[in-house]
Short mmCIF file of C-alpha atoms in Angstrom, two decimals:
data_model
loop_
_atom_site.label_atom_id
_atom_site.label_comp_id
_atom_site.label_asym_id
_atom_site.label_seq_id
_atom_site.Cartn_x
_atom_site.Cartn_y
_atom_site.Cartn_z
CA MET H 18 60.74 -7.01 76.83
CA ALA H 19 61.96 -3.60 77.80
CA ALA H 20 62.13 -0.97 75.09
CA PRO H 21 65.64 0.00 74.01
CA SER H 22 67.04 3.08 75.69
CA PRO H 23 67.29 6.35 73.73
CA GLU H 24 71.06 6.01 73.72
CA ALA H 25 70.85 2.49 72.29
CA GLU H 26 68.52 3.72 69.55
CA ARG H 27 70.95 6.48 68.66
CA LEU H 28 73.83 4.00 68.45
CA ARG H 29 71.82 2.10 65.85
CA ASP H 30 71.52 5.22 63.76
CA LYS H 31 75.07 6.47 63.69
CA GLU H 32 74.73 8.79 60.74
CA ARG H 33 71.64 10.53 62.11
CA THR H 34 73.25 10.97 65.49
CA ARG H 35 76.45 12.30 63.97
CA ALA H 36 74.48 14.73 61.81
CA ASP H 37 72.48 15.94 64.82
CA ILE H 38 75.64 16.55 66.81
CA LEU H 39 77.28 18.42 63.93
CA ALA H 40 74.23 20.64 63.44
CA VAL H 41 74.12 21.67 67.10
CA ALA H 42 77.91 21.96 67.32
CA THR H 43 77.94 24.26 64.30
CA ARG H 44 75.62 26.69 66.04
CA GLU H 45 77.48 26.40 69.37
CA PHE H 46 80.90 27.10 67.82
CA ALA H 47 79.51 29.86 65.59
CA ASP H 48 77.82 31.59 68.55
CA LYS H 49 80.55 31.17 71.17
CA GLY H 50 83.76 30.49 69.29
CA TYR H 51 86.07 27.55 69.74
CA THR H 52 87.17 28.58 73.21
CA GLY H 53 83.73 29.46 74.52
CA ALA H 54 81.86 26.46 73.16
CA ARG H 55 81.18 23.62 75.59
CA VAL H 56 80.80 19.95 74.70
CA ASP H 57 78.49 19.52 77.69
CA GLU H 58 76.12 22.10 76.19
CA ILE H 59 76.22 20.40 72.80
CA ALA H 60 75.43 17.08 74.48
CA ALA H 61 72.50 18.59 76.39
CA ARG H 62 71.01 20.14 73.26
CA THR H 63 71.24 16.86 71.32
CA SER H 64 69.85 14.71 74.16
CA THR H 65 73.01 12.66 74.08
CA THR H 66 76.10 12.48 76.27
CA LYS H 67 79.59 13.92 76.28
CA ARG H 68 80.89 10.37 76.16
CA MET H 69 78.94 9.65 72.98
CA ILE H 70 80.25 12.83 71.31
CA TYR H 71 83.77 11.72 72.13
CA TYR H 72 82.91 8.28 70.75
CA TYR H 73 81.92 9.79 67.40
CA PHE H 74 84.51 12.54 67.11
CA GLY H 75 87.30 11.92 69.61
CA GLY H 76 87.19 15.26 71.44
CA LYS H 77 86.28 18.92 71.25
CA GLU H 78 89.00 19.85 68.78
CA GLN H 79 88.14 16.97 66.46
CA LEU H 80 84.46 17.94 66.64
CA TYR H 81 85.33 21.52 65.74
CA ILE H 82 87.42 20.36 62.78
CA ALA H 83 84.51 18.18 61.62
CA VAL H 84 82.24 21.22 61.80
CA LEU H 85 84.68 23.22 59.67
CA GLU H 86 85.01 20.37 57.19
CA GLN H 87 81.26 20.10 56.80
CA ALA H 88 80.87 23.87 56.37
CA TYR H 89 83.51 24.14 53.67
CA SER H 90 82.41 20.92 51.97
CA ALA H 91 78.89 22.30 51.57
CA ILE H 92 79.93 25.34 49.51
CA ARG H 93 82.41 23.26 47.49
CA ALA H 94 79.64 20.74 46.70
CA LEU H 95 77.44 23.54 45.37
CA GLU H 96 80.29 24.78 43.19
CA ARG H 97 80.81 21.29 41.76
CA GLN H 98 77.11 21.01 40.91
CA LEU H 99 77.02 24.39 39.15
CA ASP H 100 76.54 23.82 35.41
CA VAL H 101 77.76 26.87 33.51
CA GLU H 102 79.65 25.31 30.61
CA HIS H 103 76.78 26.17 28.24
CA LEU H 104 76.77 29.84 29.27
CA GLU H 105 78.78 32.72 27.85
CA PRO H 106 81.87 33.39 30.03
CA GLU H 107 80.43 36.61 31.47
CA ASP H 108 77.14 34.94 32.38
CA ALA H 109 78.96 31.92 33.80
CA LEU H 110 81.06 34.12 36.05
CA ARG H 111 78.02 36.05 37.23
CA ARG H 112 76.29 32.77 38.04
CA LEU H 113 79.29 31.59 40.08
CA ALA H 114 79.46 34.89 41.96
CA ALA H 115 75.72 34.74 42.64
CA LEU H 116 76.06 31.21 44.01
CA THR H 117 78.61 32.40 46.57
CA PHE H 118 76.46 35.44 47.37
CA ASP H 119 73.37 33.29 47.98
CA HIS H 120 75.20 30.62 49.96
CA HIS H 121 76.86 33.07 52.34
CA GLU H 122 73.64 34.98 52.92
CA ALA H 123 71.78 31.75 53.70
CA ASN H 124 74.55 30.42 55.98
CA PRO H 125 75.65 33.15 58.40
CA ASP H 126 77.15 30.49 60.69
CA PHE H 127 79.67 29.74 57.94
CA ILE H 128 80.86 33.34 58.01
CA ARG H 129 81.19 33.26 61.79
CA LEU H 130 83.14 30.00 61.68
CA VAL H 131 85.54 31.42 59.08
CA SER H 132 86.07 34.53 61.21
CA ILE H 133 86.65 32.44 64.33
CA GLU H 134 89.15 30.19 62.59
CA ASN H 135 91.05 33.23 61.35
CA ILE H 136 91.31 34.40 64.95
CA HIS H 137 92.99 31.06 65.63
CA ARG H 138 95.28 31.55 62.60
CA ALA H 139 93.74 28.50 60.88
CA GLU H 140 95.51 26.18 63.31
CA HIS H 141 92.56 23.77 63.26
CA LEU H 142 91.96 23.92 59.51
CA GLN H 143 95.57 22.95 58.94
CA GLN H 144 94.96 19.70 60.80
CA SER H 145 92.15 18.61 58.47
CA ALA H 146 92.90 15.72 56.16
CA ILE H 147 90.31 16.76 53.57
CA LEU H 148 90.20 20.56 53.44
CA ALA H 149 93.32 20.94 51.31
CA GLY H 150 91.63 18.97 48.56
CA LEU H 151 88.61 21.25 48.62
CA ALA H 152 90.52 24.03 46.86
CA ASP H 153 90.07 22.35 43.47
CA PRO H 154 86.27 22.78 43.24
CA ALA H 155 86.64 26.44 44.19
CA LEU H 156 89.27 27.19 41.56
CA GLY H 157 88.86 24.55 38.87
CA GLY H 158 85.53 25.74 37.52
CA LEU H 159 86.57 29.36 37.85
CA ALA H 160 89.77 28.72 35.92
CA ARG H 161 87.82 27.12 33.08
CA ILE H 162 85.51 30.13 32.84
CA LEU H 163 88.48 32.50 32.71
CA GLU H 164 90.18 30.38 30.06
CA ARG H 165 87.05 30.38 27.91
CA GLY H 166 86.69 34.12 28.30
CA HIS H 167 90.29 34.76 27.33
CA ALA H 168 90.14 32.38 24.37
CA ALA H 169 87.09 34.28 23.11
CA GLY H 170 88.95 37.57 23.42
CA ARG H 171 86.64 38.87 26.15
CA PHE H 172 88.78 38.58 29.28
CA ARG H 173 92.24 39.91 29.84
CA ALA H 174 95.20 37.52 29.94
CA GLY H 175 97.17 36.44 32.98
CA VAL H 176 94.32 36.52 35.51
CA ASP H 177 94.89 34.39 38.61
CA PRO H 178 91.70 32.44 39.44
CA LEU H 179 92.54 32.75 43.13
CA ASP H 180 92.45 36.55 42.82
CA ILE H 181 88.92 36.39 41.40
CA HIS H 182 87.87 33.93 44.08
CA MET H 183 89.25 36.35 46.68
CA VAL H 184 87.27 39.29 45.27
CA ILE H 185 84.01 37.33 45.21
CA SER H 186 84.56 35.88 48.67
CA SER H 187 85.62 39.23 50.13
CA PHE H 188 82.47 40.99 48.97
CA CYS H 189 80.19 38.25 50.26
CA VAL H 190 81.95 37.80 53.59
CA PHE H 191 82.16 41.54 54.26
CA ARG H 192 78.44 41.95 53.67
CA LEU H 193 77.66 39.41 56.41
CA ALA H 194 80.57 39.80 58.82
CA ASN H 195 80.39 43.59 59.00
CA ARG H 196 76.65 44.05 58.81
CA HIS H 197 76.16 45.39 62.32
CA THR H 198 79.19 47.69 62.53
CA PHE H 199 78.46 49.03 59.04
CA GLN H 200 74.90 49.83 60.06
CA ALA H 201 76.03 51.45 63.32
CA ILE H 202 78.47 53.73 61.48
CA PHE H 203 76.67 54.45 58.21
CA GLY H 204 73.06 53.69 59.06
CA ARG H 205 72.68 51.15 56.28
CA ASP H 206 71.77 47.49 56.69
CA LEU H 207 73.77 45.51 54.13
CA LEU H 208 71.14 42.77 54.32
CA ASP H 209 68.24 45.10 53.53
CA PRO H 210 65.99 43.01 51.21
CA ASP H 211 65.30 46.08 49.10
CA ARG H 212 68.99 46.37 48.20
CA ARG H 213 69.71 42.65 47.82
CA GLU H 214 69.53 42.48 44.02
CA HIS H 215 71.54 45.68 43.78
CA TYR H 216 74.42 44.10 45.71
CA ARG H 217 74.08 40.78 43.90
CA THR H 218 74.36 42.52 40.52
CA MET H 219 77.07 44.84 41.77
CA LEU H 220 79.28 41.86 42.67
CA GLY H 221 79.06 40.49 39.14
CA ASP H 222 79.71 43.94 37.67
CA LEU H 223 82.84 44.40 39.75
CA VAL H 224 84.37 41.13 38.59
CA ILE H 225 83.39 41.52 34.92
CA ASP H 226 84.61 45.13 34.83
CA TYR H 227 88.01 44.03 36.14
CA LEU H 228 88.29 41.19 33.62
CA THR H 229 87.27 43.35 30.66
CA ALA H 230 89.07 46.59 31.55
#
């Protein structure tokens, strides 16, 4: 009896195949943008076919949206898993800021994808059926930390959790997205390992100083 073809084996392992395609597509879209990425190239690098990619995702745009969904879901999952309820509010907030700092540094493709989608004015993100619901993990835990800090008389009143999320995200995204231009202009590599802990601590200081001013 003839051995099953590679394509038949992949069809039997749908989740693995889908994960392989998403991993390669993430790099392709991050490197070349939505417009420059090619489904044929993704197919070639996954030893599959364009037809199979369309079978799993429906088309290039749907594949791109799935890549975005996976990228955002990953950071939201980490935020949900973060256990800081036992920590003092200041320490809890520093831990949350550090989580974002570490995630963004370890996932430069995420930063590129966010930048690319902003170029497209979030037209693809707005089509996602799940991304709107991912705001809760980002803000829910943060809101609870702020409420605890205010109730303890340590944080100022009337702080919008989304403002704090923006400050943390801005610092972490800037450090990755502007690394090369910053180094070209100022001669400093923002990802210099010798300055990593300085920036990680600085982020927490900035947020705490604002909340306690």
